[in-house]
XYZ file of C-alpha atoms in Angstrom:
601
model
C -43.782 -59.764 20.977
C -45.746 -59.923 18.083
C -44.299 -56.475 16.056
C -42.618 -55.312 13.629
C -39.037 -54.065 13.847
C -38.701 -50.120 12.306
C -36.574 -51.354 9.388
C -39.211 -54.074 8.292
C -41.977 -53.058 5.465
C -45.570 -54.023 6.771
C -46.973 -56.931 5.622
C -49.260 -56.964 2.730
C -52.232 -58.071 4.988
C -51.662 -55.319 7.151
C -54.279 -52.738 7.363
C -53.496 -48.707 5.923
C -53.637 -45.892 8.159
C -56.450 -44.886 6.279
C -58.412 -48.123 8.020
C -57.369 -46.524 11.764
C -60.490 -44.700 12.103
C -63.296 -44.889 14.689
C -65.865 -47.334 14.016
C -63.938 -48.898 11.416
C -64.534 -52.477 12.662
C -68.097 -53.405 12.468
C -67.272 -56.573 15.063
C -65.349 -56.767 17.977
C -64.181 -60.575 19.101
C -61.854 -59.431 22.317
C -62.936 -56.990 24.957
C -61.904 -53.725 25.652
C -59.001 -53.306 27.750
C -58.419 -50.390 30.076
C -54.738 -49.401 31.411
C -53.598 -46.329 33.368
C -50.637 -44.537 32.866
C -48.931 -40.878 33.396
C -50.550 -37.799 31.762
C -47.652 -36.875 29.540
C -48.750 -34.814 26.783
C -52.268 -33.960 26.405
C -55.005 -35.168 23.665
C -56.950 -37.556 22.393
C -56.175 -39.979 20.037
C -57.943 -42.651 18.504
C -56.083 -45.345 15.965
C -54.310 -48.667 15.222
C -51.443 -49.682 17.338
C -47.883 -49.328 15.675
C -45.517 -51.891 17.957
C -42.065 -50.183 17.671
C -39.662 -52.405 18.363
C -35.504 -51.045 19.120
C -33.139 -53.647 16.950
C -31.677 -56.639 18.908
C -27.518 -56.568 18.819
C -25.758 -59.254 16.937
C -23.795 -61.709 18.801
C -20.005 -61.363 18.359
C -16.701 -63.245 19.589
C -15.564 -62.585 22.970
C -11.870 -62.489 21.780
C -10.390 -60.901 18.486
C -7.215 -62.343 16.858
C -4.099 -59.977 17.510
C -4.483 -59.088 13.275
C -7.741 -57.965 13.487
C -7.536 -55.108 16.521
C -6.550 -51.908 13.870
C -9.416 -53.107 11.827
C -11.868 -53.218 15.179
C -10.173 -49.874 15.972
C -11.241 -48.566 12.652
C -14.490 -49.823 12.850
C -15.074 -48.302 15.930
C -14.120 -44.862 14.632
C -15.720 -45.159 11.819
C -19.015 -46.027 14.113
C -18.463 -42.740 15.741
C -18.905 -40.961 12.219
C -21.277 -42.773 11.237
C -23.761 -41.947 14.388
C -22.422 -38.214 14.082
C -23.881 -38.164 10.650
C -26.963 -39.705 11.878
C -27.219 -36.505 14.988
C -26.740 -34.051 12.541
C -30.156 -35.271 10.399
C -31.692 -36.120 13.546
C -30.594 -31.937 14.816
C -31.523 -30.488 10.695
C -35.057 -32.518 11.552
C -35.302 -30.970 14.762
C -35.021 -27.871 14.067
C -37.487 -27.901 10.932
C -39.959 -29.194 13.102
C -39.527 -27.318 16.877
C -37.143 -24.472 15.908
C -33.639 -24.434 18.065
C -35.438 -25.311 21.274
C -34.792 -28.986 21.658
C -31.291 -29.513 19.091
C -29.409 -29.061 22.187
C -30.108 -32.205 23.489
C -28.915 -33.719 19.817
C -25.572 -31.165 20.148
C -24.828 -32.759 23.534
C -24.895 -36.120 22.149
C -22.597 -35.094 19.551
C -20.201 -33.911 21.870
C -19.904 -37.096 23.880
C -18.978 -38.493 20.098
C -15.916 -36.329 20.282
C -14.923 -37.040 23.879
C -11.465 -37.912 23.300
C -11.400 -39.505 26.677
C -14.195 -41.945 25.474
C -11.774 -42.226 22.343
C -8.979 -43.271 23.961
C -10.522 -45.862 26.325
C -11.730 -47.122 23.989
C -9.731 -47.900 21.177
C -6.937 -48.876 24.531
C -8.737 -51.196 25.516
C -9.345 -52.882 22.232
C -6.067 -52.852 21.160
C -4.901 -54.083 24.734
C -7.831 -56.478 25.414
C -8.398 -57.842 22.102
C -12.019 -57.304 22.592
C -14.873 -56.697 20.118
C -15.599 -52.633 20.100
C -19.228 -53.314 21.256
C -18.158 -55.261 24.208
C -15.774 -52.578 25.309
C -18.266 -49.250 24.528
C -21.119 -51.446 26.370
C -18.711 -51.702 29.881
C -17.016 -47.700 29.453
C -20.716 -46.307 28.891
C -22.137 -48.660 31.860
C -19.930 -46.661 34.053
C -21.921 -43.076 33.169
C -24.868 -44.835 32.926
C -24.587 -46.295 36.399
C -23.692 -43.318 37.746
C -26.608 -41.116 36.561
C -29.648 -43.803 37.073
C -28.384 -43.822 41.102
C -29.459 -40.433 40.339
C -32.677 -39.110 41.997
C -32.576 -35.777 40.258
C -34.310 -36.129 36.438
C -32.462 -33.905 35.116
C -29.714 -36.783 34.968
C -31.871 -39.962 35.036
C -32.337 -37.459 31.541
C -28.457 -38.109 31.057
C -28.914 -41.717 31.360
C -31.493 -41.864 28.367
C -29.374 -39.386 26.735
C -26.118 -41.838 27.072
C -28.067 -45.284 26.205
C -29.350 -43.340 23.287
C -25.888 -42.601 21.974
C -24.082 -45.967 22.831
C -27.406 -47.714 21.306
C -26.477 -46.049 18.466
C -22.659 -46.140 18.455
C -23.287 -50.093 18.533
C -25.863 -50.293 15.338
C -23.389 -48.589 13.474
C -20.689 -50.781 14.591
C -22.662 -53.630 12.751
C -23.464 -50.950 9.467
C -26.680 -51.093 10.060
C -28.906 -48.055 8.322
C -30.645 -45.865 10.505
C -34.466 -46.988 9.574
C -37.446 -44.739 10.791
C -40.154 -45.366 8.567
C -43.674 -46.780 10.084
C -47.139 -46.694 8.580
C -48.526 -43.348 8.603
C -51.154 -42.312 11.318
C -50.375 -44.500 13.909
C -50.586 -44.686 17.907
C -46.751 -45.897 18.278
C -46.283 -47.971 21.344
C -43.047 -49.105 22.624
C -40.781 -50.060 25.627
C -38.758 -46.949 25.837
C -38.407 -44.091 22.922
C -35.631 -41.320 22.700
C -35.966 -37.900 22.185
C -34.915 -39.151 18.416
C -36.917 -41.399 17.908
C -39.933 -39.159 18.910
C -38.439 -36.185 16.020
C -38.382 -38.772 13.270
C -41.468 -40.714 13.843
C -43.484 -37.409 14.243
C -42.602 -37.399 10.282
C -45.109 -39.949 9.703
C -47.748 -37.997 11.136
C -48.094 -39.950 14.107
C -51.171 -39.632 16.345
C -49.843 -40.682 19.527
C -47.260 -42.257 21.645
C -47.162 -45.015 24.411
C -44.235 -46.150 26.158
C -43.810 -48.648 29.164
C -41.081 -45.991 30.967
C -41.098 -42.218 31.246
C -42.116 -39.369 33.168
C -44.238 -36.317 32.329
C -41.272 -33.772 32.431
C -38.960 -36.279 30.626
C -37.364 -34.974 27.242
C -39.577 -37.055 25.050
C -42.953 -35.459 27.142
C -41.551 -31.848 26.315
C -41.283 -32.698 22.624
C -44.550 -34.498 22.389
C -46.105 -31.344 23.789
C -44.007 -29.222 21.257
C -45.348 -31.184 18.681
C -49.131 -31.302 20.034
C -48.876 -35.093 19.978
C -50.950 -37.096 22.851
C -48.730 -39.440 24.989
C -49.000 -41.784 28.046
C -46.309 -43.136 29.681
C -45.382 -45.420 32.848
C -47.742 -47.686 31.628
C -45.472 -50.623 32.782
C -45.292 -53.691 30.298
C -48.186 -52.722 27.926
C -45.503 -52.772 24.785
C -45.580 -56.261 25.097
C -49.244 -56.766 25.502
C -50.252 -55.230 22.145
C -50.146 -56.353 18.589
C -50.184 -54.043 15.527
C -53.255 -53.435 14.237
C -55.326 -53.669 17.213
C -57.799 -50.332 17.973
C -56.252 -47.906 20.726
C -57.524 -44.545 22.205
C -55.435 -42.780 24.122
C -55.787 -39.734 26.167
C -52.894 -37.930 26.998
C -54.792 -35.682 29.646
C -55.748 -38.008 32.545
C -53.413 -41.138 31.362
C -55.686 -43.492 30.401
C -54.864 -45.875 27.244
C -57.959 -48.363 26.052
C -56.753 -51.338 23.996
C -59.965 -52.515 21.957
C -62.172 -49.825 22.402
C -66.134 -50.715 22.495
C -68.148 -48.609 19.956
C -69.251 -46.475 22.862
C -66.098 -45.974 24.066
C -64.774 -44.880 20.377
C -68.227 -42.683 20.303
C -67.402 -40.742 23.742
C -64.219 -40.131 22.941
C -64.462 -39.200 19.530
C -66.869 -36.549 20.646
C -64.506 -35.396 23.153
C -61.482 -34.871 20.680
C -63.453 -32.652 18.499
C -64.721 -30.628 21.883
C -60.696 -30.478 22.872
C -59.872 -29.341 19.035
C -62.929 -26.523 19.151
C -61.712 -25.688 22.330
C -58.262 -25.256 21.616
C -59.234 -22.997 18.918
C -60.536 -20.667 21.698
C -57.329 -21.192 23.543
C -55.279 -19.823 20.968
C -57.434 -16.742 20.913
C -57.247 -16.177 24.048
C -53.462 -16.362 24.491
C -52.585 -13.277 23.455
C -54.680 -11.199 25.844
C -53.856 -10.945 30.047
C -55.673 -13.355 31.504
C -58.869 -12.109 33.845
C -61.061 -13.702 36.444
C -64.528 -13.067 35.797
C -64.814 -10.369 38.550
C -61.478 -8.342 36.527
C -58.716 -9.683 39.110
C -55.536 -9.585 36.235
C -53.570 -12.878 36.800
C -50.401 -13.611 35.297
C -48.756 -16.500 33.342
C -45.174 -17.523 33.232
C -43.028 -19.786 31.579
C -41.021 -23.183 32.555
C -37.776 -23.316 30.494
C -34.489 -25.621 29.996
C -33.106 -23.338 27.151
C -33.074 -20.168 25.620
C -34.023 -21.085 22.125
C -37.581 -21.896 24.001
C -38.017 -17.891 23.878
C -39.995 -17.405 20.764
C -42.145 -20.269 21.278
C -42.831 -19.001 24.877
C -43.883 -15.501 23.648
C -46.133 -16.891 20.711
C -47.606 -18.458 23.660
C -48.757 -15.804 25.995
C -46.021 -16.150 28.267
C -45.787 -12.834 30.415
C -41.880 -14.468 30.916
C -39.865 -16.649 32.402
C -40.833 -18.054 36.434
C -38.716 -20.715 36.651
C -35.126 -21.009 33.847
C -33.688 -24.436 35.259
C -29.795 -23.371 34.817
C -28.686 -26.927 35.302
C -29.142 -27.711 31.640
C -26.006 -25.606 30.716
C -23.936 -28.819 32.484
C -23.502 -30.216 29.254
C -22.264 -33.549 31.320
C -21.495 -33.956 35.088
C -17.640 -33.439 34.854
C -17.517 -29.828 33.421
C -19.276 -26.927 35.460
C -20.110 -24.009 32.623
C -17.715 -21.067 32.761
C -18.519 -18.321 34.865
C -17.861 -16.267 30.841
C -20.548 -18.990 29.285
C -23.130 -18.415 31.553
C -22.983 -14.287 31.293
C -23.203 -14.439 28.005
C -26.139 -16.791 27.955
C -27.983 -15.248 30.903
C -27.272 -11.624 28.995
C -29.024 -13.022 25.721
C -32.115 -14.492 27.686
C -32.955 -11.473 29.508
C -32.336 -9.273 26.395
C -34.518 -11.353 24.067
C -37.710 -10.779 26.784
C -36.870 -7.301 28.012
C -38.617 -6.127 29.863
C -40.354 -9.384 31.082
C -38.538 -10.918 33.917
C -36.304 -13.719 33.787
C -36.621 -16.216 36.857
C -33.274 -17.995 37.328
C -33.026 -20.947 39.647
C -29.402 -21.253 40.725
C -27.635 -24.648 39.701
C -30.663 -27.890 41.786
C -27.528 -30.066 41.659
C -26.393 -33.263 43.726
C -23.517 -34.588 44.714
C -24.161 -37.540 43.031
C -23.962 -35.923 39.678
C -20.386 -34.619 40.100
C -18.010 -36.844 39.266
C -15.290 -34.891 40.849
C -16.931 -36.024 44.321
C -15.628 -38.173 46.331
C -19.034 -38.479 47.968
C -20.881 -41.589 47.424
C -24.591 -41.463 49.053
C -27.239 -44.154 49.510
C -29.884 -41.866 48.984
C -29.464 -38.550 47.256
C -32.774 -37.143 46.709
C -32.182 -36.994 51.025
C -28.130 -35.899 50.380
C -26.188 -33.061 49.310
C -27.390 -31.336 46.906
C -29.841 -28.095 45.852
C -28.667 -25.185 48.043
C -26.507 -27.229 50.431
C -24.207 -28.272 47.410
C -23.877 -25.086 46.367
C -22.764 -23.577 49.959
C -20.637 -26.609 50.314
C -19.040 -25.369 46.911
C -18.740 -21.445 46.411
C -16.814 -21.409 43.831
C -19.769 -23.013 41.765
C -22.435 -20.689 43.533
C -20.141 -17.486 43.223
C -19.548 -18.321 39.425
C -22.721 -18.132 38.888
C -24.318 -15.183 40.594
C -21.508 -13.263 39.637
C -22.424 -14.724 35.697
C -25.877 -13.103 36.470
C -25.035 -9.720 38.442
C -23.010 -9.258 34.900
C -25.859 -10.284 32.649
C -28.553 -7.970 34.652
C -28.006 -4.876 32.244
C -31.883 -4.767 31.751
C -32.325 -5.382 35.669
C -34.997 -8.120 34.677
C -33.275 -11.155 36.510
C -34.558 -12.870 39.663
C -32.580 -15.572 41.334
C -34.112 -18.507 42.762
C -32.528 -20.541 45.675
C -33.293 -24.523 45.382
C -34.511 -26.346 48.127
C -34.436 -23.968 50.833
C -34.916 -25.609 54.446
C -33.831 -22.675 56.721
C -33.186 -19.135 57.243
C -29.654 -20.213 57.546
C -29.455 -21.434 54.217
C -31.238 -18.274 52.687
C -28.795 -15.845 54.734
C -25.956 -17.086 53.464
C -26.962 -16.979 49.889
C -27.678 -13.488 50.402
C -24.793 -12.826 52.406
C -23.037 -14.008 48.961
C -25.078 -12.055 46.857
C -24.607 -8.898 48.748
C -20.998 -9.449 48.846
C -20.417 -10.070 44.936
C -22.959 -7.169 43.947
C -20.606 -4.447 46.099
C -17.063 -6.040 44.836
C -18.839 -6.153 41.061
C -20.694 -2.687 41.396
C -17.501 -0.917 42.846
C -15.150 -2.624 40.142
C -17.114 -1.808 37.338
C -18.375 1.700 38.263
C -21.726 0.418 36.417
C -25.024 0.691 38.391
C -25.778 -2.962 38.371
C -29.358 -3.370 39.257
C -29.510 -6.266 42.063
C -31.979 -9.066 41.321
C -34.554 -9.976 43.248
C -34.558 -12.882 45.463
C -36.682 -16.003 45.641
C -37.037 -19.618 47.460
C -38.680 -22.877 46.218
C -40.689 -23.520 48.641
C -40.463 -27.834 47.876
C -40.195 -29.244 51.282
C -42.288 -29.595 54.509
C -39.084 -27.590 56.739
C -39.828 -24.915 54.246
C -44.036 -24.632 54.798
C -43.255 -24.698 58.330
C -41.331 -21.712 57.798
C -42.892 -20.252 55.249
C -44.118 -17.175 57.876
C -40.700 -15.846 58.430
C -39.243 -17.153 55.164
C -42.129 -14.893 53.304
C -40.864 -11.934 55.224
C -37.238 -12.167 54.203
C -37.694 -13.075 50.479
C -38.948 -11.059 47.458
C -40.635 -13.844 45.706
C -41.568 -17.783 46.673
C -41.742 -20.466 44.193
C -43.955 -23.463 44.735
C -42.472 -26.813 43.373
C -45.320 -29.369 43.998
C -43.617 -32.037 42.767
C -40.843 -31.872 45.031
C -43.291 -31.093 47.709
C -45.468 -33.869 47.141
C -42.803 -36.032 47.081
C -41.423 -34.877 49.897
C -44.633 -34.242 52.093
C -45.725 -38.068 51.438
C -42.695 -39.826 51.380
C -43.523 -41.073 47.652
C -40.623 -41.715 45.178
C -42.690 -40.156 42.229
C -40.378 -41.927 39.393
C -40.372 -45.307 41.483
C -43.673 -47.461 39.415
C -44.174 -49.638 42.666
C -45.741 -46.468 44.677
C -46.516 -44.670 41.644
C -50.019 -44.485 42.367
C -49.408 -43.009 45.746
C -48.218 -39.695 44.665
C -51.448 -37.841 44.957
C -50.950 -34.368 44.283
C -54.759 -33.467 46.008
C -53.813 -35.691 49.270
C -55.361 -33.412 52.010
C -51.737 -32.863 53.359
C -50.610 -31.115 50.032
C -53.810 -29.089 49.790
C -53.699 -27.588 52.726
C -49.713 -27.023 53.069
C -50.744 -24.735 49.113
C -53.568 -22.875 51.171
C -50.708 -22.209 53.951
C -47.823 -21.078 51.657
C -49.858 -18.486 49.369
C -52.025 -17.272 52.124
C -49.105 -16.568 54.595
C -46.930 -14.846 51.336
C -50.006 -12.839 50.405
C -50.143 -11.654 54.047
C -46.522 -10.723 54.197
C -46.615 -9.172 50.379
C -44.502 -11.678 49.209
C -45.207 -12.363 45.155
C -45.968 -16.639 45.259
C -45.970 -18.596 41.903
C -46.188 -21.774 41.568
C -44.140 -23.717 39.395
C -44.717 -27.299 39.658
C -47.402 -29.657 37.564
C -49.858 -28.908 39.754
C -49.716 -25.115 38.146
C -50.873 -26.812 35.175
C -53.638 -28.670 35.720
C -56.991 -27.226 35.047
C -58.457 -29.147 37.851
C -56.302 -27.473 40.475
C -56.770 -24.225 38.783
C -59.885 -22.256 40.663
C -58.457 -24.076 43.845
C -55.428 -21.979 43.433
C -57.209 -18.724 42.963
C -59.228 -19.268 46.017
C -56.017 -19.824 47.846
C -54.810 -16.421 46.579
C -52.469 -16.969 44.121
C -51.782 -14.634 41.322
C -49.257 -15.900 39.566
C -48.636 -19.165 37.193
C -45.463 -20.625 35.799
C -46.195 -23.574 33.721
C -45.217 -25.276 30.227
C -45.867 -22.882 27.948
C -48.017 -25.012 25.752
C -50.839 -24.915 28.580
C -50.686 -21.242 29.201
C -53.282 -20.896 26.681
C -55.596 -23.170 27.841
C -55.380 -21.938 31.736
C -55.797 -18.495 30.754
C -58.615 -19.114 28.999
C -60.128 -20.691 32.061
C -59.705 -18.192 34.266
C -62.326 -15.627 32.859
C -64.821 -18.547 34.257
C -64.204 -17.863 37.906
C -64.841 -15.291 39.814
C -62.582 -14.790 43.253
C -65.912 -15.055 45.751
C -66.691 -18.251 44.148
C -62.967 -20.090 43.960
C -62.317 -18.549 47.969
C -65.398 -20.341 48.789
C -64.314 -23.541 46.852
C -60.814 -23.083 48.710
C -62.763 -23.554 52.091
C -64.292 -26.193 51.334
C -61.364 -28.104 50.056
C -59.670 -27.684 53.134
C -62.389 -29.368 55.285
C -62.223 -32.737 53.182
C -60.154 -35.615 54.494
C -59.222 -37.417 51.397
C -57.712 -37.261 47.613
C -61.050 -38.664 46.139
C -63.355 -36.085 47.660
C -61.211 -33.485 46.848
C -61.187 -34.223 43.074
C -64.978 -34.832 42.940
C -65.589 -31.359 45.108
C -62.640 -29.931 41.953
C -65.016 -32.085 39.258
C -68.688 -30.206 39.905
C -66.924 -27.219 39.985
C -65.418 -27.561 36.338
C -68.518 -29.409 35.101
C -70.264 -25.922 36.227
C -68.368 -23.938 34.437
């Protein structure tokens, strides 16, 4: 591919950044090309292409002579200090740039560096082997890496990108090669796969956008990009290879699409709508800080999506009214090691105290067997296995750890619990049952009047809509996860590329299993948010409100915009919309019916 590799200066024919402006080629010799991607972070932007390229390994022996295994040994250690180094910048960098809210992921890595168990194997094996160090790290990390790409849960196809990162890196080092992160400033980057890292240190060159061939829109790198305000695109298959620096690029990061040699109209229309976003966004932040109205004065509330509490500040600046939806499965720091019942109290206690009195929605450990590597359980299919609720039934001392962790931590009485992937009113007695049990043994212990928290379902497959009457009168609050849902309700792998463009989130089937879930809680007085993407997206938005839903929990960086779109409706008018929606048989229709009513508004 025609690129250049991050450590290489550009050549001296190369075009500046300050050339990367619209209209700044008079002729145009190829035509414009037009891909579709995923929506990852939103924005337009408009520049020259930036091929990052990752560094190629260099071939080594197979065998090492018997005299050179200490020195392999000591190069491998020395590898592991040298990428610990490069973390720490990477976390400093981080930090600067996003506060404490993402250095976690950075402070994980680190702590697979002092594993000693990775250690050990692998200085073992070289000195028994006689094997290069690269050879050895490649086969001990394929092992993790196998285990969590099986995975149909992205919190650890996460762990996977997490783990290539750090053996990627482990191996450079090996070879003393410097960590290089310059490119050209202002630049759309495009690549085959980026790490969270990558995305920190190339945002220090002012970058105006990413592209990547892999990815998801709640992946680590999306988060960030959104953090930073940075438009990406990803899933856009084998594009990386396609482009060649210095070729014109819009992207926009708010309906996926990426144009490779943009005509002059196409560089005029969407120049003109990046300055509308940027005036608009202006408006946003205004807006932010003040509850969010319908037109007719109907108060509706906006939430937060978390993975960690140093997101809390951020959140707040934000307009978040709290937390909806905390996913607790980011405290397994890997899959061997469930946090301490001690670890979690303390960091459940410091959430709820930071947002006092807001509430603090915590979903109990969305877990699978699969990630465990204490089971002996080996599935062909977990997204369809063990795991969510029915793990943590299966396991009580993992379920009881935890709602015992966040009876303790309740001293403000602000924490909700949320059950994962409820199917039956089995399932959500027996949580209770728990619940009940611990609150009496810790209440009576302690003498303390321990407020109890409320209780809430995900509502995220089609067993659950069908009994969402009867689970809505046994539940304080329901929680909406549309992607599981849609996933779910159409049989549509939503990370799989093949069928990628099957998971419609407006199929008829979803819209009117939404219309059924909020109408039949608001019947039964049973609070509904909705916490999936579909929360987020503006088109979806005066849908929602017609269905009767109140309440939003979304990444906080789009709070501002939604709430600044609600004054625009009033009830009469979305309830009508939500009628209308119902009667209309497919996904296009739907969007167009969606489409007028935005472009009226």
């Amino acid at each position: 591919m025609p690129a250049h590799t991050p450590n290489e200066e550009p050549p001296a024919t190369r075009k500046g950044a300050e050339d990367a402006v619209p209209g700044a080629r008079k002729s145009r010799r190829r035509k414009e090309e037009r891909y579709t991607g995923i929506a990852a972070s939103r924005g337009i932007a408009i520049g020259e292409c930036y091929a990052f390229v990752k560094e190629t390994e260099i071939p080594l022996p197979l065998k090492l002579e018997p005299e050179k295994t200490e020195a392999e040994v000591e190069r491998f250690l020395t590898a592991l200090g040298r990428s610990e180094k490069e973390l720490r910048k990477i976390e400093r960098v981080t930090i600067k740039k996003l506060g404490k809210s993402y250095s976690n992921l950075f402070q994980a890595q680190i702590m697979v560096l002092h594993d000693p168990v990775l250690t050990e194997s692998v200085t073992r094996r070289i000195r028994s082997e006689m094997r290069p160090a690269n050879l050895v790290i490649e086969e001990e990390f394929s092992k993790y890496l196998e285990l969590f790409r099986k995975s149909d849960d992205e919190l650890f196809q996460e762990r996977a990108d997490d783990m290539q990162d750090i053996k990627d890196r482990i191996i450079r080092n090996l070879h003393v090669r410097k960590l290089h992160s310059w490119i050209p400033e202002g630049v759309i980057v495009a690549s085959d796969h980026l790490s969270p890292a990558d995305i920190v240190l190339l945002s220090r060159s002012n970058i105006k956008g990413f592209v990547t061939d892999t990815g998801g829109k709640t992946s680590h790198i999306s988060l960030i990009c959104k953090s930073l305000k940075i438009p990406m695109v990803v899933g856009l298959g084998k594009l990386s290879q396609k482009v060649v620096a210095g070729r014109q690029m819009i992207i926009d990061g708010s309906t996926g699409t990426v144009l490779v040699d943009p005509s002059e109209e196409s560089i005029a229309e969407y120049t003109a709508r990046q300055k509308a976003e940027q005036k608009s966004e202006e408006d946003e932040s205004e807006a932010a800080v003040y509850p969010a109205m319908t037109k007719c004065g109907v108060r509706i509330c906006f939430y937060a999506n978390i993975d960690f509490k140093e997101e809390l500040d951020a959140i707040c600046a934000a307009g978040a009214e709290g937390v909806g939806l905390f996913r607790s499965e980011n405290l397994f720091t890997d899959a061997s090691k469930v946090p301490s019942e001690s670890l979690q109290e303390r960091y459940y206690f410091q959430m709820a105290d930071a947002i006092a009195p807001l509430p603090l929605d915590i979903r109990l450990f969305d877990i699978g067997g699969d990630k465990l590597m204490y089971s002996p359980v080996k599935e062909p299919n977990p997204n369809l296995g063990w795991r969510g609720v029915r793990i943590l039934l299966d396991l009580p001392e993992i379920i009881e750890a935890q709602i015992t962790a966040i009876l303790k931590a309740n001293l403000h009485g602000n924490i909700d619990i949320l059950v994962p992937m409820i199917m039956s009113l089995d399932e959500i007695a027996a949580v209770r049952a728990i619940l009940d049990r611990l609150y009496l043994e810790i209440s009576q212990k302690s003498g303390l009047q321990i407020e109890k928290p409320g209780f809430g379902a995900m509502i995220e497959v089609p067993a659950a809509v069908e009994l969402i009457e009867e689970i809505t009168r046994v539940v304080d609050f329901i929680s909406i996860g549309t992607n599981d849902l849609t996933q779910y309700t159409l049989a549509v792998d939503r990370n799989n590329v093949i069928v990628q463009d099957l998971f419609e989130k407006f199929h008829p089937a979803l819209i009117r299993q939404l219309y059924r879930i909020i109408s039949t809680a608001q019947k039964n007085r049973c609070k509904a948010i909705i916490c999936g993407d579909m929360g987020s997206d503006p088109l979806a938005l005066p849908f929602l409100l017609g269905c009767g839903l109140r309440h939003f929990s979304v990444v906080s960086s789009d709070i501002a915009k939604l709430k600044s779109l609600v004054g625009r409706y009033t009830l009469e008018e979305t309830e009508g919309l939500a009628r209308e929606c119902l009667m209309l048989t497919t996904a296009e229709a739907i969007k167009d019916r969606l489409e007028r009513c935005r472009s009226m508004h």
